[in-house]
Amino acid sequence: MKALQYRTIGSPPEVVEIETPEPGPGQVRIKVSAAGVCHSDEFIMSLPDDQYVYGRPQTLGHEGAGVVDKLGDGVKYLELGTSVAVYGPWGCGRCYECSKGSENYCTNAAKYGIMPPGLGAPGAMAEYMIVDDPRHLVPLGDLDPVKNVSLTDAGLTPYHGIKGSLDKLHAGATCVVIGVGGLGHVAVQLLRAMTPATVVALDISEDKLNLASDVGAQYTFPSESGTVDLVRDLTHGEGVNAVFDFVANQATMDLGKAMIRTQGDQVLLGVGAGVLPVGFMSGALEATIRSPYWGSRPELIEVFDLARSSGINVHTEVYSLDDAPKAYEKLKNNEIIGRAVIVP
Ligand code: NAD
Ligand code: ZN
Ligand code: ZN
């Protein structure tokens, strides 16, 4: 089968021919219908050899959807031909966090070397993919896999981040989304669907800010230090109730810190390398800073239900597997509006 693999440190991913995998006991093979292109892929491919821990060759793709194609020995309660999405942050399934469905925070994953597909295990950018356990599949039902595959990460991650701040996002509240790319443009829609808060979007690209307006942001501003005053003016000088930062470099974290109000939330979702000073005399009183990772299994089911009821719409650019390297090139140049999705 064809697959997109990251093979050589510092080189672009390559389309290669590899053997079609067989599902082992307890595993499921899906015929991939769609796979999303995430900035985290670009991040891992930018790491030097001594920091790269995902194994090579690495079949990319941690946002995956497909059709159940073959069951390994012992797999029950799953019909061949079912359209499914893959829950990506695989865990052991048995620790306390996994028992709650929070496999994204599995306490055994490191010990047993359990890694997500596309970020350690073979991912979804291939014609077929092995899923380690049927509990990591969520039926898509009537949802189009191409339009909705990215909800498994670009939807689930902001959803999980927003849920942790819901009590702050009451009527009259204002929140800021920094970086309206793949995750950020879904975050804007989730905030509008889940809360009565006013949504302000910041980005360095005018095209992304236009997308933010199209999907429901009430205000958009360039992401620069002068914007702090503009945003504070919107809140009568008090500052905003929550900032969701999908960049989290030093510039955006400083911006977020300067904008939040007393008891506000600064939620860091981007994997930038910014660092913030924290202390009684530093920043808003009783502010909370969180760095959530991905989301839980029940939350993924909720995201798909929300997509059905509220029409969350991922703005997608579709590429074939052969053209997947082009999609990564465009992502690197910040030229993707919304999410690139690979359809093998
Ligand atoms: P993306 O490339 O689609 O979007 C990034 C956006 O940020 C772009 O619109 C870009 O113009 C904008 N941007 C860049 N610099 C900026 C700045 N200084 N100020 C404002 N906007 C700026 O990326 P994505 O796939 O949406 O991923 C976003 C981030 O989230 C990445 O760092 C990714 O690794 C991370 N991520 C984290 C998790 C998690 O579990 N926390 C999950 C998925 C992705
Ligand atoms: Zn991702
Ligand atoms: Zn676990």
mmCIF file of C-alpha atoms and ligand atoms in Angstrom:
data_model
loop_
_atom_site.group_PDB
_atom_site.id
_atom_site.type_symbol
_atom_site.label_atom_id
_atom_site.label_comp_id
_atom_site.label_asym_id
_atom_site.label_seq_id
_atom_site.Cartn_x
_atom_site.Cartn_y
_atom_site.Cartn_z
ATOM 1 C CA MET A 1 0.000 0.000 0.000
ATOM 2 C CA LYS A 2 0.964 3.657 -0.312
ATOM 3 C CA ALA A 3 1.911 5.623 2.814
ATOM 4 C CA LEU A 4 3.332 9.029 3.679
ATOM 5 C CA GLN A 5 6.395 8.576 5.860
ATOM 6 C CA TYR A 6 8.861 10.797 7.645
ATOM 7 C CA ARG A 7 12.147 8.966 7.040
ATOM 8 C CA THR A 8 15.134 11.306 7.193
ATOM 9 C CA ILE A 9 15.709 13.958 9.880
ATOM 10 C CA GLY A 10 15.304 17.388 8.331
ATOM 11 C CA SER A 11 13.879 16.105 5.013
ATOM 12 C CA PRO A 12 10.251 16.414 3.867
ATOM 13 C CA PRO A 13 7.927 13.385 4.267
ATOM 14 C CA GLU A 14 7.901 10.904 1.361
ATOM 15 C CA VAL A 15 5.220 8.883 -0.418
ATOM 16 C CA VAL A 16 6.412 5.252 -0.291
ATOM 17 C CA GLU A 17 5.147 1.747 -0.996
ATOM 18 C CA ILE A 18 5.005 -0.494 2.103
ATOM 19 C CA GLU A 19 3.384 -3.794 3.014
ATOM 20 C CA THR A 20 -0.325 -3.656 3.891
ATOM 21 C CA PRO A 21 -0.516 -4.368 7.637
ATOM 22 C CA GLU A 22 -2.505 -7.255 9.131
ATOM 23 C CA PRO A 23 -4.442 -6.728 12.388
ATOM 24 C CA GLY A 24 -3.038 -8.736 15.310
ATOM 25 C CA PRO A 25 -5.210 -10.176 18.104
ATOM 26 C CA GLY A 26 -7.535 -7.497 19.508
ATOM 27 C CA GLN A 27 -6.664 -5.003 16.746
ATOM 28 C CA VAL A 28 -8.751 -3.524 13.940
ATOM 29 C CA ARG A 29 -7.690 -2.598 10.409
ATOM 30 C CA ILE A 30 -9.442 0.362 8.822
ATOM 31 C CA LYS A 31 -9.400 1.415 5.175
ATOM 32 C CA VAL A 32 -8.513 5.061 5.562
ATOM 33 C CA SER A 33 -11.033 7.562 4.194
ATOM 34 C CA ALA A 34 -9.312 10.749 5.420
ATOM 35 C CA ALA A 35 -6.336 11.977 7.475
ATOM 36 C CA GLY A 36 -5.731 15.515 8.754
ATOM 37 C CA VAL A 37 -2.491 17.512 8.523
ATOM 38 C CA CYS A 38 -1.607 19.005 11.931
ATOM 39 C CA HIS A 39 1.048 21.549 12.834
ATOM 40 C CA SER A 40 2.320 19.072 15.445
ATOM 41 C CA ASP A 41 3.572 16.920 12.516
ATOM 42 C CA GLU A 42 5.557 19.905 11.294
ATOM 43 C CA PHE A 43 6.809 20.385 14.870
ATOM 44 C CA ILE A 44 8.137 16.834 15.244
ATOM 45 C CA MET A 45 9.727 16.962 11.774
ATOM 46 C CA SER A 46 11.547 20.138 12.808
ATOM 47 C CA LEU A 47 13.237 18.423 15.773
ATOM 48 C CA PRO A 48 16.964 17.638 15.646
ATOM 49 C CA ASP A 49 17.978 13.977 15.807
ATOM 50 C CA ASP A 50 18.749 14.008 19.551
ATOM 51 C CA GLN A 51 15.250 15.330 20.428
ATOM 52 C CA TYR A 52 13.243 13.240 17.948
ATOM 53 C CA VAL A 53 11.659 10.337 19.899
ATOM 54 C CA TYR A 54 8.924 9.034 17.568
ATOM 55 C CA GLY A 55 10.822 6.395 15.599
ATOM 56 C CA ARG A 56 11.520 6.278 11.854
ATOM 57 C CA PRO A 57 10.215 5.547 9.334
ATOM 58 C CA GLN A 58 7.114 7.197 10.807
ATOM 59 C CA THR A 59 3.844 6.910 8.881
ATOM 60 C CA LEU A 60 2.285 10.311 9.630
ATOM 61 C CA GLY A 61 -1.329 11.129 10.489
ATOM 62 C CA HIS A 62 -2.773 11.406 14.007
ATOM 63 C CA GLU A 63 -6.173 12.614 12.747
ATOM 64 C CA GLY A 64 -7.685 9.551 11.062
ATOM 65 C CA ALA A 65 -11.010 8.232 9.803
ATOM 66 C CA GLY A 66 -11.878 5.130 7.817
ATOM 67 C CA VAL A 67 -14.089 2.134 7.282
ATOM 68 C CA VAL A 68 -13.739 -1.014 9.432
ATOM 69 C CA ASP A 69 -12.012 -3.424 7.044
ATOM 70 C CA LYS A 70 -10.691 -6.417 9.010
ATOM 71 C CA LEU A 71 -10.964 -7.598 12.635
ATOM 72 C CA GLY A 72 -8.120 -9.233 14.557
ATOM 73 C CA ASP A 73 -8.806 -12.355 16.628
ATOM 74 C CA GLY A 74 -11.139 -11.763 19.548
ATOM 75 C CA VAL A 75 -12.559 -8.403 18.415
ATOM 76 C CA LYS A 76 -16.275 -8.238 19.181
ATOM 77 C CA TYR A 77 -19.142 -5.775 18.780
ATOM 78 C CA LEU A 78 -17.836 -4.092 15.640
ATOM 79 C CA GLU A 79 -19.329 -4.442 12.137
ATOM 80 C CA LEU A 80 -17.184 -4.524 9.003
ATOM 81 C CA GLY A 81 -17.978 -1.509 6.815
ATOM 82 C CA THR A 82 -18.728 0.877 9.713
ATOM 83 C CA SER A 83 -17.519 4.446 9.134
ATOM 84 C CA VAL A 84 -15.357 5.413 12.116
ATOM 85 C CA ALA A 85 -12.998 8.081 13.416
ATOM 86 C CA VAL A 86 -9.873 7.219 15.404
ATOM 87 C CA TYR A 87 -9.429 8.491 18.962
ATOM 88 C CA GLY A 88 -5.719 9.312 18.867
ATOM 89 C CA PRO A 89 -4.254 9.715 22.397
ATOM 90 C CA TRP A 90 -4.063 6.003 23.077
ATOM 91 C CA GLY A 91 -3.563 4.825 26.658
ATOM 92 C CA CYS A 92 -3.441 1.536 28.525
ATOM 93 C CA GLY A 93 -7.209 1.493 29.086
ATOM 94 C CA ARG A 94 -6.872 0.392 32.710
ATOM 95 C CA CYS A 95 -5.238 3.103 34.843
ATOM 96 C CA TYR A 96 -7.392 5.597 36.757
ATOM 97 C CA GLU A 97 -7.211 8.269 34.031
ATOM 98 C CA CYS A 98 -8.010 5.774 31.268
ATOM 99 C CA SER A 99 -10.929 4.428 33.316
ATOM 100 C CA LYS A 100 -12.417 7.925 33.192
ATOM 101 C CA GLY A 101 -11.863 8.014 29.440
ATOM 102 C CA SER A 102 -8.941 10.447 29.818
ATOM 103 C CA GLU A 103 -6.474 8.294 27.896
ATOM 104 C CA ASN A 104 -4.714 11.543 26.916
ATOM 105 C CA TYR A 105 -3.384 11.511 30.495
ATOM 106 C CA CYS A 106 -2.700 7.741 30.796
ATOM 107 C CA THR A 107 -0.259 7.179 33.632
ATOM 108 C CA ASN A 108 1.104 3.973 32.038
ATOM 109 C CA ALA A 109 1.665 5.167 28.452
ATOM 110 C CA ALA A 110 5.330 6.094 28.979
ATOM 111 C CA LYS A 111 6.066 2.903 30.954
ATOM 112 C CA TYR A 112 4.606 0.624 28.254
ATOM 113 C CA GLY A 113 5.760 2.742 25.294
ATOM 114 C CA ILE A 114 2.185 3.372 24.128
ATOM 115 C CA MET A 115 2.270 6.153 21.511
ATOM 116 C CA PRO A 116 -0.457 7.757 19.381
ATOM 117 C CA PRO A 117 -0.823 6.767 15.733
ATOM 118 C CA GLY A 118 1.215 9.156 13.584
ATOM 119 C CA LEU A 119 3.260 10.183 16.635
ATOM 120 C CA GLY A 120 5.062 6.930 17.370
ATOM 121 C CA ALA A 121 2.691 4.227 16.073
ATOM 122 C CA PRO A 122 1.948 3.978 12.306
ATOM 123 C CA GLY A 123 -0.572 6.705 11.459
ATOM 124 C CA ALA A 124 -3.474 7.381 9.105
ATOM 125 C CA MET A 125 -1.632 8.743 6.055
ATOM 126 C CA ALA A 126 -1.769 5.425 4.284
ATOM 127 C CA GLU A 127 -4.343 3.319 2.489
ATOM 128 C CA TYR A 128 -4.817 1.135 5.582
ATOM 129 C CA MET A 129 -4.171 1.667 9.272
ATOM 130 C CA ILE A 130 -4.065 -0.583 12.340
ATOM 131 C CA VAL A 131 -5.987 0.600 15.400
ATOM 132 C CA ASP A 132 -4.752 -1.068 18.588
ATOM 133 C CA ASP A 133 -8.156 -1.514 20.218
ATOM 134 C CA PRO A 134 -11.802 -1.125 19.100
ATOM 135 C CA ARG A 135 -12.426 1.293 22.001
ATOM 136 C CA HIS A 136 -10.314 3.810 20.061
ATOM 137 C CA LEU A 137 -12.918 3.966 17.294
ATOM 138 C CA VAL A 138 -15.921 6.293 17.371
ATOM 139 C CA PRO A 139 -18.700 5.671 14.806
ATOM 140 C CA LEU A 140 -19.144 8.668 12.497
ATOM 141 C CA GLY A 141 -22.681 7.783 11.436
ATOM 142 C CA ASP A 142 -23.919 10.352 8.933
ATOM 143 C CA LEU A 143 -20.912 12.700 9.323
ATOM 144 C CA ASP A 144 -18.728 13.087 6.212
ATOM 145 C CA PRO A 145 -15.281 11.641 7.127
ATOM 146 C CA VAL A 146 -13.359 14.181 5.013
ATOM 147 C CA LYS A 147 -15.089 17.228 6.508
ATOM 148 C CA ASN A 148 -14.990 15.858 10.057
ATOM 149 C CA VAL A 149 -11.776 13.828 10.445
ATOM 150 C CA SER A 150 -9.970 16.829 11.948
ATOM 151 C CA LEU A 151 -12.471 17.042 14.767
ATOM 152 C CA THR A 152 -10.454 14.150 16.296
ATOM 153 C CA ASP A 153 -7.708 16.670 17.129
ATOM 154 C CA ALA A 154 -8.406 20.175 15.741
ATOM 155 C CA GLY A 155 -11.871 19.809 17.322
ATOM 156 C CA LEU A 156 -11.151 17.662 20.386
ATOM 157 C CA THR A 157 -8.148 19.655 21.646
ATOM 158 C CA PRO A 158 -9.881 23.069 21.739
ATOM 159 C CA TYR A 159 -13.074 21.429 23.042
ATOM 160 C CA HIS A 160 -11.169 19.963 26.002
ATOM 161 C CA GLY A 161 -9.397 23.299 26.585
ATOM 162 C CA ILE A 162 -12.650 25.283 26.480
ATOM 163 C CA LYS A 163 -14.510 22.858 28.758
ATOM 164 C CA GLY A 164 -11.991 23.562 31.497
ATOM 165 C CA SER A 165 -12.873 27.290 31.348
ATOM 166 C CA LEU A 166 -16.657 27.093 30.877
ATOM 167 C CA ASP A 167 -17.461 28.593 34.288
ATOM 168 C CA LYS A 168 -15.571 31.762 33.278
ATOM 169 C CA LEU A 169 -17.302 32.093 29.898
ATOM 170 C CA HIS A 170 -20.669 33.389 31.134
ATOM 171 C CA ALA A 171 -22.913 36.011 29.504
ATOM 172 C CA GLY A 172 -21.006 39.272 29.259
ATOM 173 C CA ALA A 173 -17.630 37.505 29.229
ATOM 174 C CA THR A 174 -15.004 38.058 26.521
ATOM 175 C CA CYS A 175 -12.422 35.542 25.337
ATOM 176 C CA VAL A 176 -9.519 35.640 22.904
ATOM 177 C CA VAL A 177 -8.333 32.996 20.438
ATOM 178 C CA ILE A 178 -4.708 33.493 19.380
ATOM 179 C CA GLY A 179 -3.800 31.719 16.110
ATOM 180 C CA VAL A 180 -6.805 30.887 13.942
ATOM 181 C CA GLY A 181 -5.327 28.018 11.961
ATOM 182 C CA GLY A 182 -6.546 24.413 11.986
ATOM 183 C CA LEU A 183 -7.300 24.297 15.723
ATOM 184 C CA GLY A 184 -8.068 27.986 16.212
ATOM 185 C CA HIS A 185 -10.800 28.296 13.573
ATOM 186 C CA VAL A 186 -12.596 25.324 15.147
ATOM 187 C CA ALA A 187 -12.073 26.867 18.611
ATOM 188 C CA VAL A 188 -13.901 30.019 17.480
ATOM 189 C CA GLN A 189 -16.883 27.909 16.389
ATOM 190 C CA LEU A 190 -16.866 25.817 19.570
ATOM 191 C CA LEU A 191 -16.787 28.948 21.734
ATOM 192 C CA ARG A 192 -19.770 30.379 19.853
ATOM 193 C CA ALA A 193 -21.670 27.077 20.123
ATOM 194 C CA MET A 194 -20.828 26.300 23.766
ATOM 195 C CA THR A 195 -20.798 29.741 25.424
ATOM 196 C CA PRO A 196 -22.457 33.185 25.292
ATOM 197 C CA ALA A 197 -19.018 34.882 25.489
ATOM 198 C CA THR A 198 -17.830 37.424 22.920
ATOM 199 C CA VAL A 199 -15.030 35.920 20.797
ATOM 200 C CA VAL A 200 -11.993 37.958 19.692
ATOM 201 C CA ALA A 201 -9.515 36.374 17.255
ATOM 202 C CA LEU A 202 -5.859 37.367 16.775
ATOM 203 C CA ASP A 203 -3.495 36.203 14.039
ATOM 204 C CA ILE A 204 -0.535 37.466 12.014
ATOM 205 C CA SER A 205 -2.242 36.582 8.711
ATOM 206 C CA GLU A 206 -5.086 38.636 7.263
ATOM 207 C CA ASP A 207 -6.453 35.575 5.435
ATOM 208 C CA LYS A 208 -6.733 33.678 8.729
ATOM 209 C CA LEU A 209 -8.449 36.654 10.368
ATOM 210 C CA ASN A 210 -10.970 36.696 7.504
ATOM 211 C CA LEU A 211 -11.651 33.006 8.129
ATOM 212 C CA ALA A 212 -12.096 33.771 11.847
ATOM 213 C CA SER A 213 -14.781 36.366 11.009
ATOM 214 C CA ASP A 214 -16.466 33.978 8.583
ATOM 215 C CA VAL A 215 -16.741 31.270 11.263
ATOM 216 C CA GLY A 216 -18.104 33.554 13.977
ATOM 217 C CA ALA A 217 -15.454 35.707 15.682
ATOM 218 C CA GLN A 218 -17.095 39.047 16.581
ATOM 219 C CA TYR A 219 -13.774 40.948 16.550
ATOM 220 C CA THR A 220 -10.456 40.285 14.794
ATOM 221 C CA PHE A 221 -7.134 42.060 15.336
ATOM 222 C CA PRO A 222 -3.518 41.615 14.261
ATOM 223 C CA SER A 223 -1.485 39.694 16.836
ATOM 224 C CA GLU A 224 0.883 42.427 18.055
ATOM 225 C CA SER A 225 1.570 44.251 21.310
ATOM 226 C CA GLY A 226 -0.545 47.298 20.373
ATOM 227 C CA THR A 227 -3.603 45.042 20.300
ATOM 228 C CA VAL A 228 -3.597 44.734 24.104
ATOM 229 C CA ASP A 229 -5.138 48.197 24.431
ATOM 230 C CA LEU A 230 -7.739 47.508 21.735
ATOM 231 C CA VAL A 231 -8.851 44.327 23.487
ATOM 232 C CA ARG A 232 -8.824 45.977 26.931
ATOM 233 C CA ASP A 233 -11.022 48.773 25.507
ATOM 234 C CA LEU A 234 -13.592 46.155 24.490
ATOM 235 C CA THR A 235 -13.808 45.070 28.134
ATOM 236 C CA HIS A 236 -13.956 48.592 29.685
ATOM 237 C CA GLY A 237 -10.333 48.187 30.691
ATOM 238 C CA GLU A 238 -10.905 45.072 32.805
ATOM 239 C CA GLY A 239 -9.316 42.469 30.538
ATOM 240 C CA VAL A 240 -10.663 39.239 29.122
ATOM 241 C CA ASN A 241 -12.001 36.189 30.966
ATOM 242 C CA ALA A 242 -9.995 33.638 28.986
ATOM 243 C CA VAL A 243 -7.265 33.435 26.352
ATOM 244 C CA PHE A 244 -6.867 30.302 24.228
ATOM 245 C CA ASP A 245 -3.367 30.439 22.758
ATOM 246 C CA PHE A 246 -2.788 28.124 19.774
ATOM 247 C CA VAL A 247 0.735 29.439 19.231
ATOM 248 C CA ALA A 248 2.216 29.820 22.747
ATOM 249 C CA ASN A 249 5.512 31.365 21.742
ATOM 250 C CA GLN A 250 6.981 34.133 23.897
ATOM 251 C CA ALA A 251 5.197 36.918 21.967
ATOM 252 C CA THR A 252 1.702 35.396 22.207
ATOM 253 C CA MET A 253 2.100 34.315 25.843
ATOM 254 C CA ASP A 254 3.177 37.836 26.810
ATOM 255 C CA LEU A 255 0.185 39.167 24.866
ATOM 256 C CA GLY A 256 -2.200 36.771 26.623
ATOM 257 C CA LYS A 257 -0.812 37.591 30.045
ATOM 258 C CA ALA A 258 -1.265 41.324 29.394
ATOM 259 C CA MET A 259 -4.909 40.798 28.406
ATOM 260 C CA ILE A 260 -6.396 38.537 31.068
ATOM 261 C CA ARG A 261 -8.429 39.962 33.917
ATOM 262 C CA THR A 262 -8.466 39.049 37.599
ATOM 263 C CA GLN A 263 -9.350 35.327 37.901
ATOM 264 C CA GLY A 264 -8.950 34.930 34.137
ATOM 265 C CA ASP A 265 -7.722 31.771 32.400
ATOM 266 C CA GLN A 266 -4.693 31.632 30.111
ATOM 267 C CA VAL A 267 -4.902 28.343 28.245
ATOM 268 C CA LEU A 268 -1.770 27.296 26.335
ATOM 269 C CA LEU A 269 -2.560 24.866 23.508
ATOM 270 C CA GLY A 270 0.209 25.602 21.001
ATOM 271 C CA VAL A 271 3.519 23.832 21.488
ATOM 272 C CA GLY A 272 5.637 26.980 21.218
ATOM 273 C CA ALA A 273 8.519 27.397 23.626
ATOM 274 C CA GLY A 274 7.311 30.486 25.535
ATOM 275 C CA VAL A 275 7.756 30.745 29.318
ATOM 276 C CA LEU A 276 5.843 32.972 31.751
ATOM 277 C CA PRO A 277 6.890 34.363 35.110
ATOM 278 C CA VAL A 278 4.331 33.572 37.815
ATOM 279 C CA GLY A 279 4.097 35.229 41.213
ATOM 280 C CA PHE A 280 1.900 37.289 43.484
ATOM 281 C CA MET A 281 3.171 40.572 42.042
ATOM 282 C CA SER A 282 3.213 39.278 38.441
ATOM 283 C CA GLY A 283 0.032 39.441 36.368
ATOM 284 C CA ALA A 284 -3.682 39.307 37.194
ATOM 285 C CA LEU A 285 -4.705 38.149 40.679
ATOM 286 C CA GLU A 286 -5.879 34.537 40.930
ATOM 287 C CA ALA A 287 -5.327 33.944 37.218
ATOM 288 C CA THR A 288 -5.050 30.330 36.072
ATOM 289 C CA ILE A 289 -2.586 29.039 33.506
ATOM 290 C CA ARG A 290 -3.219 25.614 31.967
ATOM 291 C CA SER A 291 -1.564 23.582 29.220
ATOM 292 C CA PRO A 292 -4.104 20.925 28.179
ATOM 293 C CA TYR A 293 -3.154 18.019 25.930
ATOM 294 C CA TRP A 294 -5.648 16.635 23.346
ATOM 295 C CA GLY A 295 -8.903 15.342 24.985
ATOM 296 C CA SER A 296 -10.795 12.395 26.445
ATOM 297 C CA ARG A 297 -12.780 9.637 24.715
ATOM 298 C CA PRO A 298 -16.183 10.865 25.945
ATOM 299 C CA GLU A 299 -15.247 14.373 24.831
ATOM 300 C CA LEU A 300 -14.618 13.107 21.284
ATOM 301 C CA ILE A 301 -18.126 11.622 21.225
ATOM 302 C CA GLU A 302 -19.441 14.987 22.475
ATOM 303 C CA VAL A 303 -17.539 16.858 19.733
ATOM 304 C CA PHE A 304 -19.166 14.736 17.017
ATOM 305 C CA ASP A 305 -22.586 15.243 18.609
ATOM 306 C CA LEU A 306 -21.929 18.989 18.697
ATOM 307 C CA ALA A 307 -20.885 18.895 15.034
ATOM 308 C CA ARG A 308 -24.254 17.287 14.236
ATOM 309 C CA SER A 309 -26.351 19.675 16.344
ATOM 310 C CA SER A 310 -24.476 22.956 15.853
ATOM 311 C CA GLY A 311 -22.960 22.545 12.404
ATOM 312 C CA ILE A 312 -19.304 22.934 13.412
ATOM 313 C CA ASN A 313 -17.623 23.212 10.028
ATOM 314 C CA VAL A 314 -13.934 22.461 9.491
ATOM 315 C CA HIS A 315 -12.682 24.539 6.563
ATOM 316 C CA THR A 316 -10.856 21.830 4.584
ATOM 317 C CA GLU A 317 -8.406 21.758 1.676
ATOM 318 C CA VAL A 318 -8.314 18.237 0.203
ATOM 319 C CA TYR A 319 -5.118 16.574 -1.137
ATOM 320 C CA SER A 320 -4.392 13.089 -2.505
ATOM 321 C CA LEU A 321 -1.749 10.918 -0.805
ATOM 322 C CA ASP A 322 0.585 11.644 -3.742
ATOM 323 C CA ASP A 323 0.160 15.381 -3.109
ATOM 324 C CA ALA A 324 0.498 15.102 0.690
ATOM 325 C CA PRO A 325 4.102 16.460 0.664
ATOM 326 C CA LYS A 326 2.694 19.612 -1.023
ATOM 327 C CA ALA A 327 0.197 20.018 1.815
ATOM 328 C CA TYR A 328 3.054 19.870 4.365
ATOM 329 C CA GLU A 329 5.048 22.385 2.328
ATOM 330 C CA LYS A 330 2.054 24.765 2.379
ATOM 331 C CA LEU A 331 1.560 24.206 6.121
ATOM 332 C CA LYS A 332 5.202 25.079 6.731
ATOM 333 C CA ASN A 333 4.728 28.322 4.757
ATOM 334 C CA ASN A 334 1.522 29.130 6.712
ATOM 335 C CA GLU A 335 -0.513 28.951 3.488
ATOM 336 C CA ILE A 336 -3.246 26.505 4.575
ATOM 337 C CA ILE A 337 -6.534 28.233 5.396
ATOM 338 C CA GLY A 338 -8.299 25.940 7.874
ATOM 339 C CA ARG A 339 -7.107 22.308 7.676
ATOM 340 C CA ALA A 340 -5.473 20.254 4.929
ATOM 341 C CA VAL A 341 -6.962 16.757 4.704
ATOM 342 C CA ILE A 342 -5.375 13.846 2.843
ATOM 343 C CA VAL A 343 -7.723 11.458 1.040
ATOM 344 C CA PRO A 344 -5.847 8.276 -0.016
HETATM 345 P P1 NAD B 1 -1.786 25.928 12.061
HETATM 346 O O1 NAD B 1 -0.494 26.084 11.378
HETATM 347 O O2 NAD B 1 -2.954 25.427 11.285
HETATM 348 O O3 NAD B 1 -2.236 27.324 12.722
HETATM 349 C C1 NAD B 1 -1.362 28.153 13.424
HETATM 350 C C2 NAD B 1 -1.927 29.568 13.315
HETATM 351 O O4 NAD B 1 -1.189 30.430 14.163
HETATM 352 C C3 NAD B 1 -1.838 30.152 11.912
HETATM 353 O O5 NAD B 1 -3.095 30.718 11.547
HETATM 354 C C4 NAD B 1 -0.766 31.238 12.034
HETATM 355 O O6 NAD B 1 -0.977 32.330 11.153
HETATM 356 C C5 NAD B 1 -0.959 31.648 13.474
HETATM 357 N N1 NAD B 1 0.196 32.321 14.073
HETATM 358 C C6 NAD B 1 1.514 32.060 13.940
HETATM 359 N N2 NAD B 1 2.247 32.931 14.705
HETATM 360 C C7 NAD B 1 1.353 33.721 15.334
HETATM 361 C C8 NAD B 1 1.461 34.790 16.261
HETATM 362 N N3 NAD B 1 2.651 35.232 16.684
HETATM 363 N N4 NAD B 1 0.312 35.370 16.717
HETATM 364 C C9 NAD B 1 -0.896 34.940 16.303
HETATM 365 N N5 NAD B 1 -1.063 33.939 15.419
HETATM 366 C C10 NAD B 1 0.046 33.344 14.937
HETATM 367 O O7 NAD B 1 -1.512 24.990 13.330
HETATM 368 P P2 NAD B 1 -2.524 23.996 14.101
HETATM 369 O O8 NAD B 1 -2.479 22.669 13.442
HETATM 370 O O9 NAD B 1 -3.814 24.693 14.313
HETATM 371 O O10 NAD B 1 -1.752 23.838 15.497
HETATM 372 C C11 NAD B 1 -1.637 24.951 16.372
HETATM 373 C C12 NAD B 1 -0.719 24.596 17.527
HETATM 374 O O11 NAD B 1 -1.349 23.657 18.388
HETATM 375 C C13 NAD B 1 0.600 23.946 17.106
HETATM 376 O O12 NAD B 1 1.616 24.425 17.983
HETATM 377 C C14 NAD B 1 0.348 22.480 17.359
HETATM 378 O O13 NAD B 1 1.542 21.759 17.548
HETATM 379 C C15 NAD B 1 -0.465 22.580 18.625
HETATM 380 N N6 NAD B 1 -1.293 21.424 18.979
HETATM 381 C C16 NAD B 1 -1.407 21.153 20.304
HETATM 382 C C17 NAD B 1 -2.245 20.132 20.726
HETATM 383 C C18 NAD B 1 -2.421 19.871 22.194
HETATM 384 O O14 NAD B 1 -2.808 18.776 22.553
HETATM 385 N N7 NAD B 1 -2.195 20.851 23.053
HETATM 386 C C19 NAD B 1 -2.948 19.367 19.785
HETATM 387 C C20 NAD B 1 -2.815 19.680 18.432
HETATM 388 C C21 NAD B 1 -1.987 20.719 18.032
HETATM 389 ZN ZN ZN B 2 -2.388 17.408 16.174
HETATM 390 ZN ZN ZN B 3 -3.903 4.322 31.200
#
